[in-house]
Amino acid sequence: MADLASRITKPSDAPAADAAPAAPAATATAADSTAAEKPIDDGANSVGLVQSTYDVEVKLSDLQADKDSPLYSGVSSFEELGLPKEINDGLLAMNFKKPSKIQERALPLMISDPPTNMIAQSQSGTGKTAAFVLTVLSRVDFSKPQQPQALLLAPSRELARQIQGVIQTIGQFCQNLVVEAAIPGSISRETGVRASIVVGTPGTVMDLIKRRQFDVSQLKVLVIDEADNMLDQQGMGDQCVRVKGLLPKTVQILLFSATFPDKVMNFARKYAGNANEIKLRHQELTVKGISQMYMDCPDETKKYDVLCSLYGLMTIGSSVIFVRTRDSATEIQRRMEADGHKVSALHGAHEGQNRDALLDDFRSGRSKVLITTNVLARGIDVSSVSMVINYDIPMKGFGDKEPDFETYLHRIGRTGRFGRVGVSISFVYDHKSFEALSKIADHYQIDLVQLSPDDWDATEKKVQEVIKSSRARPDYAPNALGN
Ligand SMILES: Nc1ncnc2c1ncn2[C@@H]1O[C@H](COP(=O)(O)OP(=O)(O)OP(=O)(O)O)[C@@H](O)[C@H]1O
């Protein structure tokens, strides 16, 4: 307990009012309905950490000029990286003016010949997707639009569809670009894969290759997004190993994630031999634009009441509520709706097209509060998300002994994207949850701001300060999916 208490930010610890808001800081597959869900093929005492008064004045371009920011770029434009004109035109259409740090550092290494493998780490929301998408687009021969040349693997159907959208948008000026999603139900059994770029989940991709509906003989690039999760031996590691075993030996392998725990890193190095590596130091992992807070709930049953009290704040922007199981997602949705709140719930028990529709509604703002499981913890990019709630602290496994450090970071990373600011609120209610959050705070060396359910005025003030400044950021580039 004392650990977390010692990490509560006191007013005197808060950053000076002229500090930049989003400079870098110290910096889970199908389960039964009651088990913790992971994505798989089918998942105060302080003033606010970020002050609205200065946030509105700080522009994305300022952040991209700050050497310490993960959005920093040493070059003044993408053109300096030597990408083909039609790709630069796509970036311009997206209003991407300058590369971020990971884009500037990784791209030249990835697009050069002979192709070299890459293991790349960068904080959540810093543009990893465009980094590997640009590499893929620069390697594809568009005169063979139906010949698979690049394969991208992601841990959930939602992330695979999102990446497909980014490729289509950045590649909108590439003649004959054909991108298909290899997710359950998407590829016709009669035709099989007929695209130069395929984005899929490992199980479906494996099935298509085995049924000879996906010709992998001319694949040049394999990208694994969320690679630490995908290569984890407890999860999809086996499938990823089998997929790689079926590809040409010359394939260039690109592994990307915001987190690479040591034990997975060792395996990643074997998976992508002789790779260039771009790694972050431990204390660089979290994103400073995210104000991390926690709510000390009186007991487990009161967590629900506290959640409902936060509803007004959740709907200033958009919010994601992470819970441990599919059952609790459904149950909380039922109760909140019965209490008059408009919320939706998305998890792995839902049928694929229903999941797609739910996420599309959330992206477009038709729904503003989404209850979900770890299935959406990673990669999902919805720029309007200003609040993330950890209703349940992420834990490693069924024994519930250790917190899941990586999942915590990915969950809160659904807000604070590319220089924006956002709030995460983690609920604690007993010794175990308190201790788990303490360990997370220690692990990332972060100061968590305490919120009290007994002082709503103070809570509202702290949260609103951040969220309102988030909405005010003036020059955020709209992304591929119309966020
Ligand atoms: N150079 C750029 N200029 C402006 N916006 C950018 C640039 N690169 C990426 N973005 C935008 O930043 C947002 C976050 O990018 P992206 O989804 O690639 O993050 P990520 O690093 O993959 O995060 P995660 O670790 O959560 O998967 C997206 O909305 C994207 O459109």
Coordinates of C-alpha atoms and ligand atoms in Angstrom, one line a residue:
M1 CA 0.0 0.0 0.0
A2 CA 2.7 2.4 1.0
D3 CA 4.3 2.1 -2.4
L4 CA 1.3 3.5 -4.3
A5 CA 0.8 6.2 -1.7
S6 CA 4.4 7.2 -2.2
R7 CA 3.7 7.7 -5.9
I8 CA 0.7 10.0 -5.4
T9 CA 1.5 13.3 -6.9
K10 CA 1.4 16.1 -4.5
P11 CA 0.7 19.7 -5.7
S12 CA 4.3 20.6 -5.3
D13 CA 5.4 17.6 -7.5
A14 CA 3.2 18.7 -10.4
P15 CA 5.0 20.0 -13.5
A16 CA 5.6 23.7 -13.9
A17 CA 2.9 25.5 -15.8
D18 CA 5.2 26.2 -18.7
A19 CA 6.1 22.6 -19.2
A20 CA 5.2 21.0 -22.5
P21 CA 2.2 18.7 -22.0
A22 CA 3.0 15.8 -24.2
A23 CA 6.8 15.5 -24.0
P24 CA 7.9 11.9 -23.5
A25 CA 7.9 10.5 -20.0
A26 CA 9.4 7.7 -18.1
T27 CA 7.6 6.9 -20.6
A28 CA -3.6 -9.9 -23.6
T29 CA -6.8 -15.0 -27.0
A30 CA -10.4 -17.1 -27.1
A31 CA -11.3 -17.8 -23.6
D32 CA -14.5 -18.9 -22.0
S33 CA -16.8 -16.2 -21.0
T34 CA -15.7 -15.9 -17.5
A35 CA -12.0 -16.1 -18.1
A36 CA -9.8 -13.1 -18.7
E37 CA -10.0 -12.2 -22.4
K38 CA -7.0 -11.7 -24.6
P39 CA -7.2 -10.8 -28.3
I40 CA -7.2 -13.7 -30.6
D41 CA -8.2 -14.7 -34.1
D42 CA -11.8 -14.9 -33.7
G43 CA -9.4 -8.6 -27.6
A44 CA -6.3 13.7 -4.9
N45 CA -4.0 15.0 -3.9
S46 CA -2.7 16.9 -6.7
V47 CA -3.4 19.5 -9.3
G48 CA -3.7 18.0 -12.8
L49 CA -0.6 16.8 -14.4
V50 CA -1.4 18.5 -17.6
Q51 CA -2.7 22.0 -17.5
S52 CA -5.3 23.2 -20.1
T53 CA -3.9 26.7 -20.2
Y54 CA -0.7 25.8 -21.8
D55 CA -1.9 22.8 -23.8
V56 CA -3.9 24.8 -26.2
E57 CA -0.8 26.9 -27.0
V58 CA 1.4 23.9 -27.7
K59 CA 1.2 22.8 -31.3
L60 CA 2.1 19.5 -32.9
S61 CA 4.9 21.2 -34.7
D62 CA 6.4 22.3 -31.4
L63 CA 6.4 18.7 -30.2
Q64 CA 8.0 17.6 -33.4
A65 CA 10.7 20.1 -32.8
D66 CA 11.4 19.0 -29.2
K67 CA 14.3 16.6 -29.4
D68 CA 13.1 14.7 -26.3
S69 CA 9.7 14.0 -27.7
P70 CA 8.9 10.7 -29.4
L71 CA 7.3 12.8 -32.1
Y72 CA 10.6 14.6 -32.8
S73 CA 12.0 14.5 -36.2
G74 CA 15.4 15.6 -37.4
V75 CA 14.2 15.9 -41.0
S76 CA 11.8 18.5 -42.2
S77 CA 9.6 16.4 -44.3
F78 CA 8.9 12.8 -45.5
E79 CA 10.2 13.7 -48.9
E80 CA 13.7 13.7 -47.4
L81 CA 13.4 10.0 -46.7
G82 CA 13.3 9.2 -50.4
L83 CA 9.9 7.6 -50.7
P84 CA 8.1 7.3 -54.1
K85 CA 6.0 10.4 -55.0
E86 CA 2.7 8.6 -54.9
I87 CA 3.4 7.5 -51.3
N88 CA 4.3 11.1 -50.4
D89 CA 1.1 12.3 -51.9
G90 CA -0.8 9.8 -49.7
L91 CA 1.0 11.2 -46.6
L92 CA 0.1 14.7 -47.6
A93 CA -3.5 13.8 -48.1
M94 CA -3.4 12.5 -44.5
N95 CA -1.9 15.8 -43.4
F96 CA 1.3 14.1 -42.1
K97 CA 3.8 16.9 -42.4
K98 CA 6.9 15.4 -40.7
P99 CA 7.9 11.9 -39.6
S100 CA 7.8 11.0 -35.9
K101 CA 11.0 9.8 -34.3
I102 CA 10.3 6.1 -35.0
Q103 CA 9.4 6.8 -38.6
E104 CA 12.5 8.9 -39.2
R105 CA 14.8 6.4 -37.5
A106 CA 13.3 3.1 -38.7
L107 CA 12.3 3.9 -42.2
P108 CA 15.7 4.4 -43.8
L109 CA 16.8 1.1 -42.3
M110 CA 13.7 -0.8 -43.5
I111 CA 13.5 0.5 -47.0
S112 CA 17.1 0.1 -47.9
D113 CA 18.5 -2.8 -49.9
P114 CA 19.3 -5.6 -49.4
P115 CA 16.3 -5.8 -47.0
T116 CA 17.2 -6.2 -43.4
N117 CA 15.0 -7.4 -40.5
M118 CA 13.9 -4.9 -37.9
I119 CA 12.8 -5.0 -34.3
A120 CA 11.3 -1.6 -33.4
Q121 CA 9.9 -0.2 -30.2
S122 CA 8.2 3.1 -29.7
Q123 CA 5.6 4.5 -27.3
S124 CA 1.9 4.0 -28.0
G125 CA 0.4 6.4 -30.5
T126 CA 3.7 7.6 -32.0
G127 CA 3.1 6.4 -35.6
K128 CA 4.5 2.8 -35.7
T129 CA 1.8 1.8 -38.2
A130 CA 2.8 4.3 -40.8
A131 CA 6.4 3.3 -40.4
F132 CA 5.7 -0.3 -41.4
V133 CA 3.0 0.6 -43.9
L134 CA 5.4 2.9 -45.8
T135 CA 7.9 0.1 -45.9
V136 CA 5.4 -2.4 -47.3
L137 CA 4.2 0.1 -49.9
S138 CA 7.7 0.8 -51.0
R139 CA 8.4 -2.9 -51.5
V140 CA 5.3 -4.0 -53.4
D141 CA 5.3 -4.3 -57.2
F142 CA 1.9 -2.8 -58.1
S143 CA 2.0 -4.3 -61.6
K144 CA 1.1 -7.6 -59.9
P145 CA -2.0 -6.5 -58.0
Q146 CA -3.3 -10.0 -57.2
Q147 CA 0.0 -11.6 -56.3
P148 CA 0.5 -11.6 -52.5
Q149 CA 3.8 -9.8 -51.7
A150 CA 3.4 -8.5 -48.2
L151 CA 1.8 -10.1 -45.1
L152 CA 0.9 -8.2 -42.0
L153 CA -0.2 -10.0 -38.8
A154 CA -2.1 -8.4 -35.9
P155 CA -3.6 -9.9 -32.8
S156 CA -7.3 -8.9 -33.3
R157 CA -9.7 -8.5 -36.3
E158 CA -10.2 -4.9 -35.3
L159 CA -6.5 -4.1 -35.5
A160 CA -6.2 -6.0 -38.8
R161 CA -9.0 -3.9 -40.3
Q162 CA -7.6 -0.7 -39.0
I163 CA -4.2 -1.4 -40.5
Q164 CA -5.9 -2.3 -43.8
G165 CA -7.5 1.1 -43.7
V166 CA -4.2 2.9 -43.1
I167 CA -2.6 1.1 -46.0
Q168 CA -5.5 2.0 -48.3
T169 CA -5.4 5.7 -47.2
I170 CA -1.6 6.2 -47.4
G171 CA -1.6 4.1 -50.6
Q172 CA -4.6 5.9 -52.2
F173 CA -2.4 7.2 -55.1
C174 CA -0.7 3.9 -55.8
Q175 CA -2.2 2.5 -58.9
N176 CA -3.7 -1.0 -58.6
L177 CA -3.3 -1.2 -54.9
V178 CA -5.3 -4.2 -53.6
V179 CA -5.3 -4.9 -49.9
E180 CA -7.3 -7.7 -48.3
A181 CA -8.1 -8.5 -44.6
A182 CA -7.6 -12.2 -43.7
I183 CA -9.9 -12.3 -40.7
P184 CA -12.7 -14.8 -40.0
G185 CA -15.3 -14.6 -42.7
S186 CA -13.6 -12.1 -45.0
I187 CA -12.0 -14.2 -47.8
S188 CA -14.2 -16.1 -50.2
R189 CA -13.5 -19.8 -50.3
E190 CA -14.0 -19.8 -54.0
T191 CA -11.5 -17.1 -54.9
G192 CA -9.0 -17.3 -52.1
V193 CA -6.6 -14.3 -51.6
R194 CA -6.3 -12.0 -54.6
A195 CA -4.3 -9.1 -53.3
S196 CA -0.8 -7.8 -53.2
I197 CA -1.0 -6.9 -49.5
V198 CA -2.7 -9.1 -46.9
V199 CA -3.5 -8.0 -43.3
G200 CA -4.7 -10.8 -41.0
T201 CA -4.9 -12.6 -37.8
P202 CA -2.6 -15.6 -37.5
G203 CA -5.2 -18.4 -37.3
T204 CA -7.1 -17.3 -40.4
V205 CA -3.9 -16.7 -42.3
M206 CA -2.6 -20.2 -41.3
D207 CA -5.9 -21.8 -42.5
L208 CA -5.8 -20.0 -45.8
I209 CA -2.2 -21.1 -46.5
K210 CA -2.9 -24.7 -45.5
R211 CA -6.0 -24.8 -47.8
R212 CA -3.8 -23.4 -50.6
Q213 CA -6.0 -20.3 -50.9
F214 CA -3.1 -18.0 -50.2
D215 CA 0.0 -18.2 -52.4
V216 CA 2.9 -17.1 -50.2
S217 CA 5.6 -18.1 -52.7
Q218 CA 6.4 -14.4 -53.6
L219 CA 6.1 -12.8 -50.3
K220 CA 8.8 -10.2 -49.7
V221 CA 7.8 -8.7 -46.3
L222 CA 6.3 -10.1 -43.1
V223 CA 5.2 -7.5 -40.5
I224 CA 4.1 -8.5 -37.0
D225 CA 2.4 -5.7 -35.2
E226 CA 2.1 -6.0 -31.4
A227 CA 5.0 -8.5 -31.8
D228 CA 5.7 -9.1 -28.1
N229 CA 2.1 -10.3 -27.7
M230 CA 2.0 -12.2 -31.0
L231 CA 5.3 -14.0 -30.3
D232 CA 4.4 -14.9 -26.7
Q233 CA 4.6 -18.6 -26.3
Q234 CA 1.5 -18.6 -24.1
G235 CA -0.5 -17.0 -26.9
M236 CA -0.1 -16.9 -30.7
G237 CA 3.7 -17.6 -30.8
D238 CA 3.2 -21.1 -32.2
Q239 CA 1.0 -19.9 -35.0
C240 CA 3.5 -17.2 -35.9
V241 CA 6.3 -19.7 -36.0
R242 CA 4.3 -22.0 -38.2
V243 CA 3.3 -19.1 -40.6
K244 CA 7.0 -18.0 -40.9
G245 CA 8.0 -21.6 -41.6
L246 CA 5.8 -21.6 -44.7
L247 CA 7.2 -18.3 -46.2
P248 CA 10.2 -17.9 -48.5
K249 CA 13.4 -17.8 -46.5
T250 CA 14.3 -14.4 -47.9
V251 CA 11.3 -12.6 -46.5
Q252 CA 12.1 -9.4 -44.6
I253 CA 10.7 -9.5 -41.1
L254 CA 9.6 -6.4 -39.3
L255 CA 8.5 -6.7 -35.6
F256 CA 6.8 -3.7 -34.0
S257 CA 5.5 -3.0 -30.5
A258 CA 5.4 -0.4 -27.7
T259 CA 6.6 -3.1 -25.3
F260 CA 9.2 -5.8 -25.6
P261 CA 9.7 -7.7 -22.3
D262 CA 13.1 -9.3 -22.1
K263 CA 11.9 -12.9 -22.4
V264 CA 10.0 -12.1 -25.6
M265 CA 12.9 -10.0 -26.9
N266 CA 15.2 -13.0 -26.8
F267 CA 12.7 -15.0 -28.9
A268 CA 12.0 -12.1 -31.2
R269 CA 15.8 -12.0 -32.0
K270 CA 15.6 -15.6 -33.1
Y271 CA 12.5 -15.1 -35.1
A272 CA 13.9 -12.1 -36.9
G273 CA 17.5 -13.0 -37.3
N274 CA 20.2 -10.3 -37.6
A275 CA 17.7 -7.5 -37.1
N276 CA 18.3 -3.8 -36.7
E277 CA 16.9 -2.9 -33.3
I278 CA 15.4 0.3 -32.1
K279 CA 14.6 0.0 -28.4
L280 CA 13.4 2.3 -25.6
R281 CA 14.8 2.6 -22.1
H282 CA 12.5 1.4 -19.4
Q283 CA 11.8 4.9 -18.1
E284 CA 10.8 6.1 -21.6
L285 CA 7.9 3.8 -22.0
T286 CA 5.0 5.8 -20.8
V287 CA 3.5 8.8 -22.7
K288 CA 3.5 12.0 -20.7
G289 CA 0.4 13.4 -22.4
I290 CA -1.6 10.7 -20.5
S291 CA -2.4 11.8 -17.0
Q292 CA -2.5 8.6 -15.0
M293 CA -4.9 8.7 -12.1
Y294 CA -6.5 6.2 -9.7
M295 CA -9.8 6.0 -7.9
D296 CA -9.8 4.6 -4.4
C297 CA -13.2 2.8 -4.4
P298 CA -14.7 1.9 -1.0
D299 CA -15.3 -1.8 -2.0
E300 CA -15.9 -3.9 -5.1
T301 CA -19.6 -3.4 -5.2
K302 CA -19.2 0.4 -5.2
K303 CA -17.0 0.3 -8.2
Y304 CA -20.1 0.3 -10.4
D305 CA -21.5 3.4 -8.7
V306 CA -18.3 5.2 -9.0
L307 CA -18.2 4.3 -12.7
C308 CA -21.7 5.7 -13.2
S309 CA -20.7 8.9 -11.5
L310 CA -17.9 9.3 -14.0
Y311 CA -20.3 9.0 -17.0
G312 CA -20.6 12.8 -17.6
L313 CA -16.9 13.1 -17.7
M314 CA -16.6 10.1 -20.0
T315 CA -18.8 11.6 -22.6
I316 CA -17.0 14.9 -22.9
G317 CA -14.8 13.1 -25.4
S318 CA -14.9 9.3 -26.0
S319 CA -14.0 6.7 -23.4
V320 CA -13.0 3.1 -23.2
I321 CA -13.7 1.0 -20.1
F322 CA -11.5 -2.1 -19.7
V323 CA -12.9 -5.0 -17.7
R324 CA -11.4 -8.5 -17.1
T325 CA -14.1 -10.8 -18.6
R326 CA -16.7 -10.8 -21.3
D327 CA -19.3 -11.6 -18.8
S328 CA -18.6 -8.5 -16.8
A329 CA -18.5 -6.4 -19.9
T330 CA -22.0 -7.6 -20.8
E331 CA -23.2 -7.2 -17.2
I332 CA -21.9 -3.6 -16.8
Q333 CA -23.4 -2.7 -20.1
R334 CA -26.8 -4.1 -19.1
R335 CA -26.8 -2.3 -15.7
M336 CA -25.6 1.0 -17.2
E337 CA -28.3 1.0 -19.9
A338 CA -30.9 0.1 -17.3
D339 CA -29.7 3.2 -15.4
G340 CA -30.2 5.4 -18.4
H341 CA -26.7 5.6 -19.8
K342 CA -25.8 5.1 -23.4
V343 CA -22.9 2.6 -23.7
S344 CA -21.8 -0.2 -25.9
A345 CA -19.8 -3.4 -25.2
L346 CA -17.4 -5.1 -27.6
H347 CA -15.7 -8.5 -26.8
G348 CA -14.7 -11.7 -28.4
A349 CA -18.0 -13.5 -27.8
H350 CA -19.7 -11.2 -30.3
E351 CA -19.9 -12.3 -33.9
G352 CA -17.3 -10.7 -36.3
Q353 CA -19.6 -8.3 -38.2
N354 CA -21.2 -7.1 -35.0
R355 CA -17.8 -6.3 -33.6
D356 CA -17.0 -4.4 -36.8
A357 CA -20.2 -2.3 -36.6
L358 CA -19.6 -1.6 -32.9
L359 CA -16.1 -0.3 -33.5
D360 CA -17.2 1.7 -36.5
D361 CA -19.9 3.4 -34.4
F362 CA -17.3 4.2 -31.7
R363 CA -14.9 5.6 -34.3
S364 CA -17.5 7.9 -35.8
G365 CA -18.7 9.1 -32.4
R366 CA -22.1 7.5 -32.8
S367 CA -21.3 5.8 -29.5
K368 CA -19.0 7.5 -27.0
V369 CA -18.5 5.0 -24.2
L370 CA -17.2 1.5 -25.1
I371 CA -16.9 -1.3 -22.5
T372 CA -14.4 -3.9 -23.6
T373 CA -11.8 -6.5 -22.6
N374 CA -8.2 -6.9 -23.5
V375 CA -9.3 -7.7 -27.1
L376 CA -9.1 -3.9 -27.7
A377 CA -6.1 -3.2 -25.4
R378 CA -3.6 -3.0 -28.3
G379 CA -3.2 -0.8 -31.3
I380 CA -6.7 0.6 -31.7
D381 CA -6.4 4.2 -32.8
V382 CA -9.4 6.4 -32.1
S383 CA -8.1 9.9 -31.6
S384 CA -11.3 11.2 -29.8
V385 CA -10.6 8.9 -26.9
S386 CA -9.8 11.2 -24.0
M387 CA -10.4 8.8 -21.1
V388 CA -9.5 5.2 -20.4
I389 CA -10.8 3.4 -17.3
N390 CA -9.2 0.3 -15.9
Y391 CA -12.3 -1.0 -14.1
D392 CA -10.2 -4.1 -13.4
I393 CA -6.5 -3.8 -13.0
P394 CA -4.9 -6.0 -15.7
M395 CA -3.4 -9.2 -14.2
K396 CA -1.1 -11.7 -15.9
G397 CA -3.0 -14.9 -15.7
F398 CA -5.6 -17.0 -14.0
G399 CA -3.6 -17.1 -10.7
D400 CA -3.9 -13.3 -10.5
K401 CA -0.6 -13.0 -8.8
E402 CA 1.2 -10.4 -10.9
P403 CA -0.1 -7.3 -12.7
D404 CA 0.2 -7.3 -16.4
F405 CA 2.6 -4.4 -16.9
E406 CA 2.5 -4.5 -20.7
T407 CA -1.3 -4.6 -20.9
Y408 CA -1.6 -1.7 -18.6
L409 CA 0.6 0.4 -20.9
H410 CA -1.3 -0.6 -24.0
R411 CA -4.7 0.0 -22.4
I412 CA -3.9 3.5 -21.3
G413 CA -2.3 4.1 -24.7
R414 CA -5.7 4.2 -26.3
T415 CA -5.7 7.8 -25.3
G416 CA -3.0 10.5 -25.6
R417 CA -2.3 9.6 -29.3
F418 CA 0.3 11.5 -31.3
G419 CA 0.7 14.5 -29.0
R420 CA -2.8 14.6 -27.6
V421 CA -3.5 14.5 -24.0
G422 CA -5.8 12.1 -22.1
V423 CA -6.7 10.7 -18.7
S424 CA -6.5 7.1 -17.4
I425 CA -8.3 6.2 -14.2
S426 CA -7.5 2.8 -12.6
F427 CA -9.9 1.5 -10.0
V428 CA -8.6 0.0 -6.8
Y429 CA -10.7 -1.3 -4.0
D430 CA -8.8 -3.8 -1.9
H431 CA -5.3 -4.8 -0.8
K432 CA -4.7 -6.9 -3.9
S433 CA -5.8 -4.3 -6.5
F434 CA -3.9 -1.6 -4.6
E435 CA -0.7 -3.7 -4.5
A436 CA -1.0 -4.6 -8.2
L437 CA -1.3 -0.9 -9.2
S438 CA 1.6 0.0 -6.8
K439 CA 3.8 -2.5 -8.7
I440 CA 2.7 -1.0 -12.0
A441 CA 3.6 2.5 -10.8
D442 CA 7.0 1.3 -9.5
H443 CA 7.7 -0.6 -12.7
Y444 CA 7.2 2.4 -14.9
Q445 CA 8.4 5.0 -12.3
I446 CA 5.1 6.9 -12.7
D447 CA 3.3 9.2 -10.3
L448 CA -0.3 8.4 -10.0
V449 CA -2.8 11.1 -9.0
Q450 CA -5.4 10.0 -6.5
L451 CA -9.1 10.7 -7.1
S452 CA -11.5 10.4 -4.3
P453 CA -15.1 9.2 -4.7
D454 CA -16.0 11.4 -1.7
D455 CA -15.0 14.6 -3.4
W456 CA -16.6 14.8 -6.8
D457 CA -15.9 18.5 -7.2
A458 CA -12.1 17.9 -7.0
T459 CA -12.3 14.8 -9.2
E460 CA -14.3 16.6 -11.9
K461 CA -11.9 19.5 -11.8
K462 CA -8.9 17.4 -12.3
V463 CA -10.3 15.2 -15.0
Q464 CA -12.0 18.1 -16.9
E465 CA -8.8 20.1 -17.0
V466 CA -7.1 17.5 -19.0
I467 CA -10.0 16.4 -21.2
K468 CA -10.9 19.9 -22.2
S469 CA -7.4 20.7 -23.2
S470 CA -7.3 17.5 -25.2
R471 CA -10.3 18.6 -27.3
A472 CA -8.7 22.0 -27.8
R473 CA -5.5 20.8 -29.6
P474 CA -5.8 22.7 -32.8
D475 CA -3.6 21.0 -35.4
Y476 CA -4.1 17.3 -35.0
A477 CA -3.9 15.5 -38.4
P478 CA -7.0 13.6 -39.2
N479 CA -6.1 10.0 -39.7
A480 CA -7.0 7.4 -42.3
L481 CA -10.2 6.4 -40.7
G482 CA -11.7 9.8 -40.4
N483 CA -11.0 10.2 -36.7
Ligands
LIG1 N1 3.9 11.7 -39.1 C1 2.7 11.9 -38.6 N2 2.1 13.1 -38.5 C2 0.9 13.2 -38.0 N3 0.1 12.2 -37.5 C3 0.7 11.0 -37.5 C4 2.0 10.8 -38.1 N4 2.2 9.4 -37.9 C5 1.2 8.9 -37.4 N5 0.2 9.8 -37.1 C6 -1.1 9.6 -36.5 O1 -0.8 9.2 -35.1 C7 -1.8 8.3 -34.6 C8 -1.1 7.2 -33.9 O2 -0.4 6.4 -34.8 P1 -0.3 4.8 -34.7 O3 -1.7 4.2 -34.6 O4 0.5 4.3 -35.8 O5 0.4 4.6 -33.3 P2 1.2 3.3 -32.8 O6 2.6 3.8 -32.5 O7 1.1 2.2 -33.7 O8 0.5 3.1 -31.4 P3 0.1 1.7 -30.6 O9 1.4 1.3 -29.9 O10 -1.0 2.1 -29.7 O11 -0.3 0.7 -31.7 C9 -2.6 7.9 -35.8 O12 -3.9 8.6 -35.7 C10 -1.8 8.4 -37.0 O13 -2.7 8.7 -38.1

